[in-house]
Coordinates of C-alpha atoms and ligand atoms in Angstrom, one line a residue:
X178 CA 152.7 72.3 59.9
X179 CA 152.0 73.3 63.5
X180 CA 153.3 76.8 64.3
X181 CA 154.5 77.8 67.7
X182 CA 154.0 81.3 69.1
X183 CA 156.9 80.9 71.5
X184 CA 160.2 82.8 71.3
X185 CA 163.5 81.1 71.6
X186 CA 166.9 82.7 72.3
X187 CA 169.9 80.6 71.1
X188 CA 173.2 81.5 72.7
X189 CA 176.0 80.6 70.3
X190 CA 175.5 80.3 66.5
X191 CA 178.1 77.7 65.8
X192 CA 177.9 74.2 64.4
X193 CA 175.0 73.3 66.8
X194 CA 173.4 76.7 67.6
X195 CA 172.9 77.8 64.0
X196 CA 171.3 74.6 62.7
X197 CA 169.1 74.4 65.8
X198 CA 168.1 78.1 65.6
X199 CA 167.3 77.8 61.9
X200 CA 165.3 74.6 62.3
X201 CA 163.2 76.1 65.1
X202 CA 162.7 79.2 63.0
X203 CA 161.4 77.2 60.0
X204 CA 159.0 75.4 62.4
X205 CA 157.4 78.7 63.4
X206 CA 159.3 79.7 66.5
X207 CA 160.5 83.3 66.7
X208 CA 164.2 82.9 67.2
X209 CA 166.9 85.3 68.2
X210 CA 170.4 83.9 67.7
X211 CA 173.2 85.4 69.8
X212 CA 176.9 85.3 69.2
X213 CA 179.9 87.3 70.3
X214 CA 181.6 87.1 66.8
X215 CA 181.1 89.9 64.4
X216 CA 181.7 87.5 61.5
X217 CA 179.1 85.1 62.7
X218 CA 176.4 87.7 63.5
X219 CA 177.0 89.5 60.2
X220 CA 176.8 86.2 58.2
X221 CA 173.6 85.1 59.8
X222 CA 172.0 88.6 59.5
X223 CA 172.7 88.3 55.8
X224 CA 171.1 84.9 55.7
X225 CA 174.5 83.2 54.9
X226 CA 176.7 80.5 56.4
X227 CA 180.0 80.9 58.1
X228 CA 181.0 77.2 57.8
X229 CA 180.1 74.4 55.5
X230 CA 177.4 71.9 56.4
X231 CA 175.3 70.2 53.7
X232 CA 171.9 72.0 53.0
X233 CA 172.3 74.3 56.0
X234 CA 172.7 77.3 53.6
X235 CA 169.2 76.8 52.3
X236 CA 167.7 76.5 55.8
X237 CA 169.5 79.6 57.1
X238 CA 168.5 81.6 54.1
X239 CA 164.9 80.6 54.5
X240 CA 164.8 81.1 58.3
X241 CA 166.3 84.6 58.0
X242 CA 164.3 85.5 54.8
X243 CA 161.0 84.7 56.6
X244 CA 161.9 87.0 59.5
X245 CA 161.6 84.2 62.0
X246 CA 165.4 84.1 62.7
X247 CA 167.4 87.3 63.6
X248 CA 170.9 87.6 65.0
X249 CA 172.4 89.9 67.6
X250 CA 175.3 90.3 70.0
X251 CA 172.9 90.5 73.0
X252 CA 170.2 88.2 74.3
X253 CA 166.6 89.5 74.8
X254 CA 163.6 88.2 76.8
X255 CA 162.3 84.9 75.4
X256 CA 160.3 81.9 76.5
X257 CA 163.1 79.4 75.9
X258 CA 166.9 79.9 76.1
X259 CA 169.3 77.4 74.6
X260 CA 173.0 77.5 75.4
X261 CA 175.1 76.1 72.6
X262 CA 178.5 77.6 73.1
X263 CA 181.8 75.8 73.1
X264 CA 183.2 73.9 76.0
X265 CA 186.9 73.3 75.2
X266 CA 189.4 72.1 77.7
X267 CA 191.8 74.3 79.5
X268 CA 195.2 73.6 81.3
X269 CA 195.5 70.0 82.5
X270 CA 192.5 68.9 80.4
X271 CA 190.1 70.6 82.8
X272 CA 186.8 71.6 81.2
X273 CA 186.7 75.3 80.3
X274 CA 183.3 76.5 81.3
X275 CA 184.0 80.2 80.7
X276 CA 181.8 80.4 77.6
X277 CA 178.9 78.7 79.3
X278 CA 179.3 81.0 82.3
X279 CA 179.4 84.1 80.1
X280 CA 176.3 83.0 78.1
X281 CA 174.4 82.1 81.3
X282 CA 175.2 85.5 83.0
X283 CA 174.2 87.3 79.8
X284 CA 170.8 85.6 79.5
X285 CA 170.1 85.6 83.3
X286 CA 169.4 89.3 83.1
X287 CA 166.5 88.6 80.7
X288 CA 164.9 85.6 82.5
X289 CA 161.2 85.7 83.5
X290 CA 159.3 83.2 85.7
X291 CA 158.3 80.1 83.8
X292 CA 161.2 80.3 81.3
X293 CA 163.0 77.1 80.2
X294 CA 166.8 77.2 80.0
X295 CA 168.5 74.3 78.2
X296 CA 172.2 73.6 78.1
X297 CA 173.1 71.8 74.9
X298 CA 176.9 72.3 75.1
X299 CA 178.8 69.1 76.0
X300 CA 179.6 69.7 79.7
X301 CA 181.1 68.0 82.7
X302 CA 178.9 66.4 85.2
X303 CA 177.4 69.0 87.5
X304 CA 177.3 71.8 84.8
X305 CA 173.5 72.3 84.9
X306 CA 173.7 72.7 88.6
X307 CA 176.5 75.2 88.1
X308 CA 174.2 77.2 85.7
X309 CA 171.5 77.2 88.3
X310 CA 174.1 78.7 90.8
X311 CA 175.1 81.5 88.4
X312 CA 171.5 82.4 87.7
X313 CA 170.6 82.4 91.4
X314 CA 173.5 84.7 92.0
X315 CA 172.5 87.1 89.2
X316 CA 168.8 87.0 90.0
X317 CA 168.0 86.9 93.7
X318 CA 164.6 88.3 92.8
X319 CA 163.6 84.9 91.5
X320 CA 163.6 83.4 95.0
X321 CA 165.9 81.3 97.1
X322 CA 165.6 78.3 94.8
X323 CA 165.1 79.0 91.2
X324 CA 163.4 75.8 90.3
X325 CA 160.8 76.1 93.1
X326 CA 158.0 78.5 94.0
X327 CA 155.8 80.8 91.9
X328 CA 158.7 82.4 90.1
X329 CA 160.3 79.1 89.1
X330 CA 162.4 78.4 86.1
X331 CA 162.9 75.1 84.3
X332 CA 166.5 74.0 83.8
X333 CA 167.6 71.1 81.8
X334 CA 170.6 69.6 79.9
X335 CA 169.9 68.1 76.5
X336 CA 173.2 67.1 74.9
X337 CA 173.4 67.6 71.1
X338 CA 174.4 64.3 69.4
X339 CA 174.4 65.3 65.7
X340 CA 177.2 64.2 63.4
X341 CA 179.0 66.9 61.5
X342 CA 178.1 66.4 57.8
X343 CA 174.7 65.0 58.7
X344 CA 173.5 67.7 61.1
X345 CA 170.2 68.5 59.6
X346 CA 169.0 65.0 59.4
X347 CA 170.3 64.0 62.8
X348 CA 168.8 67.1 64.5
X349 CA 165.4 65.9 63.6
X350 CA 165.6 62.1 63.7
X351 CA 168.0 61.3 66.6
X352 CA 166.7 60.3 69.9
X353 CA 167.3 62.9 72.6
X354 CA 168.0 62.8 76.3
X355 CA 166.6 65.6 78.4
X356 CA 168.0 65.7 81.9
X357 CA 166.3 68.1 84.3
X358 CA 167.4 69.7 87.5
X359 CA 164.0 68.3 88.7
X360 CA 161.4 66.1 87.0
X361 CA 159.2 69.1 85.9
X362 CA 162.2 70.7 84.2
X363 CA 162.9 67.4 82.3
X364 CA 159.2 67.2 81.3
X365 CA 159.0 70.8 80.1
X366 CA 162.3 70.4 78.2
X367 CA 161.2 67.1 76.6
X368 CA 157.8 68.6 75.5
X369 CA 159.8 71.4 73.7
X370 CA 162.1 68.9 71.8
X371 CA 159.0 66.8 70.8
X372 CA 157.7 69.8 68.9
X373 CA 160.6 69.6 66.3
X374 CA 162.2 66.2 66.5
X375 CA 160.9 62.8 65.4
X376 CA 163.2 60.6 67.5
X377 CA 162.2 59.4 71.0
X378 CA 162.8 61.9 73.8
X379 CA 163.9 60.4 77.1
X380 CA 163.8 62.2 80.4
X381 CA 166.3 61.8 83.2
X382 CA 168.3 63.7 85.7
X383 CA 170.7 66.4 84.5
X384 CA 173.8 64.6 85.8
X385 CA 172.8 61.4 83.9
X386 CA 172.3 63.4 80.7
X387 CA 175.7 65.1 81.1
X388 CA 177.5 61.8 81.7
X389 CA 175.6 60.1 78.9
X390 CA 176.9 62.5 76.3
X391 CA 180.5 62.1 77.6
X392 CA 180.2 58.3 77.7
X393 CA 178.9 58.2 74.1
X394 CA 181.9 60.1 72.8
X395 CA 184.4 58.2 75.0
X396 CA 182.9 54.9 73.7
X397 CA 183.7 56.0 70.2
X398 CA 187.1 57.2 71.2
X399 CA 188.0 53.9 72.9
X400 CA 186.8 52.0 69.8
X401 CA 188.8 54.2 67.4
X402 CA 191.8 53.7 69.7
X403 CA 191.4 50.0 69.3
X404 CA 191.5 50.4 65.5
X405 CA 194.5 52.7 65.7
X406 CA 196.3 50.3 67.9
X407 CA 195.6 47.5 65.5
X408 CA 197.1 49.5 62.7
X409 CA 200.4 49.8 64.6
X410 CA 200.3 46.1 65.4
X411 CA 199.6 45.2 61.7
X412 CA 202.4 47.4 60.5
X413 CA 204.8 45.6 62.8
X414 CA 203.6 42.2 61.8
X415 CA 203.3 42.9 58.0
X416 CA 199.5 42.5 57.9
X417 CA 197.1 44.8 55.9
X418 CA 195.0 46.3 58.6
X419 CA 192.1 47.2 56.3
X420 CA 191.8 43.6 55.1
X421 CA 192.2 42.4 58.7
X422 CA 189.4 44.6 60.0
X423 CA 187.1 43.8 57.0
X424 CA 187.5 40.1 57.7
X425 CA 187.3 40.3 61.5
X426 CA 184.0 42.3 61.1
X427 CA 182.5 39.3 59.3
X428 CA 182.1 37.9 62.9
X429 CA 178.5 38.5 63.9
X430 CA 179.4 40.3 67.1
X431 CA 182.5 42.2 66.0
X432 CA 182.4 45.7 64.6
X433 CA 185.9 47.3 64.6
X434 CA 186.1 50.9 63.5
X435 CA 188.6 52.3 61.1
X436 CA 192.1 53.5 61.9
X437 CA 193.2 57.0 60.8
X438 CA 195.9 59.6 61.3
X439 CA 194.4 60.3 64.8
X440 CA 191.2 61.6 66.2
X441 CA 190.1 65.2 65.6
X442 CA 187.1 67.4 65.9
X443 CA 185.8 69.4 68.8
X444 CA 184.1 66.4 70.5
X445 CA 185.7 63.0 70.5
X446 CA 189.2 64.3 71.2
X447 CA 188.0 66.5 74.0
X448 CA 185.0 65.1 75.8
X449 CA 186.6 61.9 77.2
X450 CA 189.0 64.2 79.1
X451 CA 186.0 65.6 81.0
X452 CA 185.4 62.1 82.4
X453 CA 189.1 61.6 83.2
X454 CA 189.3 65.0 84.9
X455 CA 186.3 64.3 87.2
X456 CA 187.1 60.6 88.0
X457 CA 190.8 60.1 87.2
X458 CA 191.6 56.9 89.0
X459 CA 188.5 55.2 87.7
X460 CA 188.9 56.1 84.0
X461 CA 192.2 54.3 83.1
X462 CA 190.9 52.8 79.8
X463 CA 189.4 56.1 78.7
X464 CA 192.6 57.9 79.4
X465 CA 194.8 55.3 77.6
X466 CA 192.5 55.5 74.6
X467 CA 193.0 59.2 74.4
X468 CA 196.8 58.7 74.6
X469 CA 196.7 56.0 71.8
X470 CA 194.7 58.3 69.5
X471 CA 196.8 61.4 70.3
X472 CA 200.0 59.3 69.6
X473 CA 198.9 58.4 66.1
X474 CA 200.0 61.6 64.4
X475 CA 203.6 61.1 65.6
X476 CA 203.6 57.6 64.2
X477 CA 202.4 59.0 60.8
X478 CA 205.1 61.7 60.8
X479 CA 207.8 59.0 61.5
X480 CA 206.5 57.0 58.5
X481 CA 206.8 60.1 56.2
X482 CA 210.3 60.8 57.6
X483 CA 211.4 57.2 56.7
X484 CA 210.0 57.5 53.2
X485 CA 211.5 61.0 52.7
X486 CA 215.0 59.6 53.4
X487 CA 214.8 57.8 50.1
X488 CA 214.7 61.0 48.1
X489 CA 217.2 63.8 47.5
X490 CA 214.7 66.7 47.6
X491 CA 211.5 65.0 48.7
X492 CA 208.1 66.4 48.0
X493 CA 205.2 65.2 50.1
X494 CA 201.5 65.8 49.2
X495 CA 199.2 65.9 52.2
X496 CA 195.8 65.0 50.9
X497 CA 193.2 66.5 53.2
X498 CA 193.4 68.8 56.1
X499 CA 189.9 68.5 57.6
X500 CA 189.3 66.4 60.7
X501 CA 187.2 63.9 58.7
X502 CA 185.8 63.2 55.3
X503 CA 183.6 65.6 53.3
X504 CA 183.6 68.5 55.7
X505 CA 185.6 71.8 55.9
X506 CA 186.1 71.6 59.7
X507 CA 189.7 72.0 60.7
X508 CA 189.2 72.0 64.4
X509 CA 191.6 69.7 66.3
X510 CA 192.4 68.1 63.0
X511 CA 195.2 65.6 63.1
X512 CA 195.6 66.0 59.3
X513 CA 196.3 69.7 59.8
X514 CA 198.6 69.1 62.7
X515 CA 200.6 66.5 60.8
X516 CA 200.9 68.7 57.7
X517 CA 202.1 71.7 59.9
X518 CA 204.6 69.5 61.7
X519 CA 206.1 68.0 58.5
X520 CA 206.7 71.6 57.3
X521 CA 208.0 72.7 60.7
X522 CA 210.5 69.9 60.9
X523 CA 211.5 70.5 57.2
X524 CA 210.9 66.8 56.4
X525 CA 210.2 67.7 52.7
X526 CA 208.6 70.3 50.5
X527 CA 205.0 70.0 51.6
X528 CA 202.0 70.4 49.3
X529 CA 198.9 70.8 51.3
X530 CA 195.6 69.9 49.6
X531 CA 192.1 70.6 51.0
X532 CA 189.3 70.8 48.4
X533 CA 186.8 72.1 51.0
X534 CA 188.9 75.1 51.9
X535 CA 189.7 77.9 49.5
X536 CA 192.6 79.6 51.2
X537 CA 195.7 78.3 53.0
X538 CA 194.7 77.8 56.6
X539 CA 196.3 80.2 59.1
X540 CA 198.1 77.3 60.9
X541 CA 200.0 76.5 57.6
X542 CA 200.8 80.1 56.6
X543 CA 204.4 81.3 56.9
X544 CA 206.2 78.1 56.1
X545 CA 208.6 78.7 53.2
X546 CA 208.6 75.0 52.3
X547 CA 204.8 74.6 52.2
X548 CA 202.4 75.3 49.3
X549 CA 198.6 75.1 49.3
X550 CA 197.8 73.6 46.0
X551 CA 195.0 71.7 44.2
X552 CA 194.8 67.9 44.0
X553 CA 196.0 67.6 40.4
X554 CA 199.1 69.7 41.0
X555 CA 199.9 67.7 44.1
X556 CA 199.6 64.5 42.3
X557 CA 201.9 65.7 39.5
X558 CA 204.6 66.9 41.8
X559 CA 204.7 64.6 44.8
X560 CA 207.2 61.9 45.5
X561 CA 205.2 60.8 48.6
X562 CA 201.4 60.8 48.8
X563 CA 200.2 61.0 52.3
X564 CA 196.4 60.4 52.5
X565 CA 195.1 62.1 55.6
X566 CA 191.4 62.4 54.8
X567 CA 189.1 60.1 52.8
X568 CA 187.2 62.9 51.0
X569 CA 185.0 61.6 48.2
X570 CA 187.0 63.8 45.8
X571 CA 190.2 61.7 46.4
X572 CA 188.4 58.5 45.6
X573 CA 188.5 59.4 42.0
X574 CA 192.3 59.3 41.9
X575 CA 193.4 56.7 39.4
X576 CA 195.9 54.1 40.2
X577 CA 198.2 55.3 37.3
X578 CA 198.4 58.6 39.2
X579 CA 200.0 56.8 42.1
X580 CA 202.7 55.2 39.9
X581 CA 206.3 55.7 41.1
X582 CA 205.2 57.4 44.3
X583 CA 205.4 56.2 47.9
X584 CA 201.9 55.9 49.2
X585 CA 201.2 56.4 52.9
X586 CA 197.5 55.9 53.2
X587 CA 196.3 56.5 56.8
X588 CA 192.6 56.1 55.8
X589 CA 192.8 53.0 53.6
X590 CA 191.5 54.9 50.6
X591 CA 193.6 52.7 48.3
X592 CA 193.4 49.6 50.4
Ligands
SAJ31 N1 187.4 58.4 63.2 C1 188.3 57.4 62.9 N2 187.9 56.2 62.7 C2 186.6 55.9 62.7 C3 185.6 56.9 63.0 C4 186.1 58.2 63.2 O1 189.6 57.7 62.9 O2 186.2 54.7 62.4 C5 187.9 59.8 63.4 C6 187.4 60.8 62.4 O3 188.2 60.8 61.3 C7 187.5 62.1 63.2 C8 187.2 61.6 64.6 O4 187.4 60.2 64.7 O5 188.8 62.6 63.2 C9 185.8 61.9 65.1 O6 184.9 61.7 64.0 P1 183.4 61.0 64.2 O7 182.8 60.9 62.9 O8 183.6 59.8 65.0 O9 182.7 62.0 65.2 P2 182.4 63.6 65.3 O10 183.4 64.2 66.1 O11 182.2 64.1 63.9 O12 181.0 63.5 66.0 C10 180.9 62.9 67.3 C11 179.6 62.0 67.2 N3 179.6 61.1 68.4 C12 179.5 59.8 68.3 O13 179.4 59.2 67.2 C13 179.4 59.0 69.6 C14 178.4 62.9 67.1 O14 177.2 62.1 67.2 C15 178.4 63.9 68.3 O15 177.2 64.7 68.2 C16 179.6 64.7 68.1 O16 180.7 63.9 68.3 C17 179.6 65.8 69.2 O17 179.3 66.9 68.9 O18 179.8 65.5 70.4

């Protein structure tokens, strides 16, 4: 395997930064991972994981064990800087760039001429230009224009596109877009990605790369909204939505996605708003899709309320809290929100089940009418089974275990 004598500083050791840092380290780069969280830095220094992602534990242990990956709270001089910090939304769905700004200002102090700075965080259009502005402000010594002259830097945006649950495969095999502030930046960035990915690396302008990432996630959101809207229509018309979609998808040019309890995660439920925020009157469809998906949890709660009315002291088992199948990620999870809301509104005694999490999540703590239990206990005690996540573990539930229970299956697990 080729080895690279370059140093990389990865800002943010989360769901993207940590896998990227570990992969680079095992490819021979000397990598410093930087994070503000004590828990995260401590875990990485010990060669362990602070979240679940298939096979990542082995990669992190090997990267740290070999001495190629270290973790710290502060950046240090390097050849390449990667920014992989969160970009949530703030008030009014405006993108919150404060983490990107803090990371940029921290690394700016360590920049040297010829360095490559890559923004991987999903960002609104114009973010890479903003980064250039912050660096220029911090480092006037680099010249009036930081991507020109003898002291020049290379600045690019390369949006991450990996699917949680398949991060390690997709980091390597996915095609990548590298959008530079100028064509040299794009080229230098692309050459870097070609050293550790097998997909095709495409170069473009930074703004195009930024919008491409947002457009990809908005595309998925709009398509999921279509499936969710169909599920409401089917319910009204007495049609099984799962059968309907399976049959419609037999058409050679139709590929409808699956309805669910709503859209979660830190990406699809967030990124479309960045488009809406920057071009509100032109993004009506994208906005409506967001509203349709955000409205789905309410509809599910209403279904549970209707079912609960049939029992004297109803017990509802909420199967799954993660935002999607076979992961432990609870961020922006509609399953978690629905479970909390059922307890808050005292709709029933709530049995929360999440095989990927060992302790009751903070958001569910403190409800007297909620218990965090295992799947078998939930199946034994529940009057109403609310399937919120299609975890593999739940697929083993036998039909006899559903007898005499009301089944509300938002994922079509028992279609
Ligand atoms: N969902 C449905 N029905 C479906 C598919 C998904 O309800 O048919 C729900 C899921 O349950 C989940 C949400 O949508 O709550 C999002 O899940 P996902 O699997 O569609 O996507 P993420 O958020 O895990 O990852 C997405 C991916 N983007 C696209 O597929 C366009 C991934 O490639 C990106 O890297 C990631 O966002 C990101 O980080 O932006």
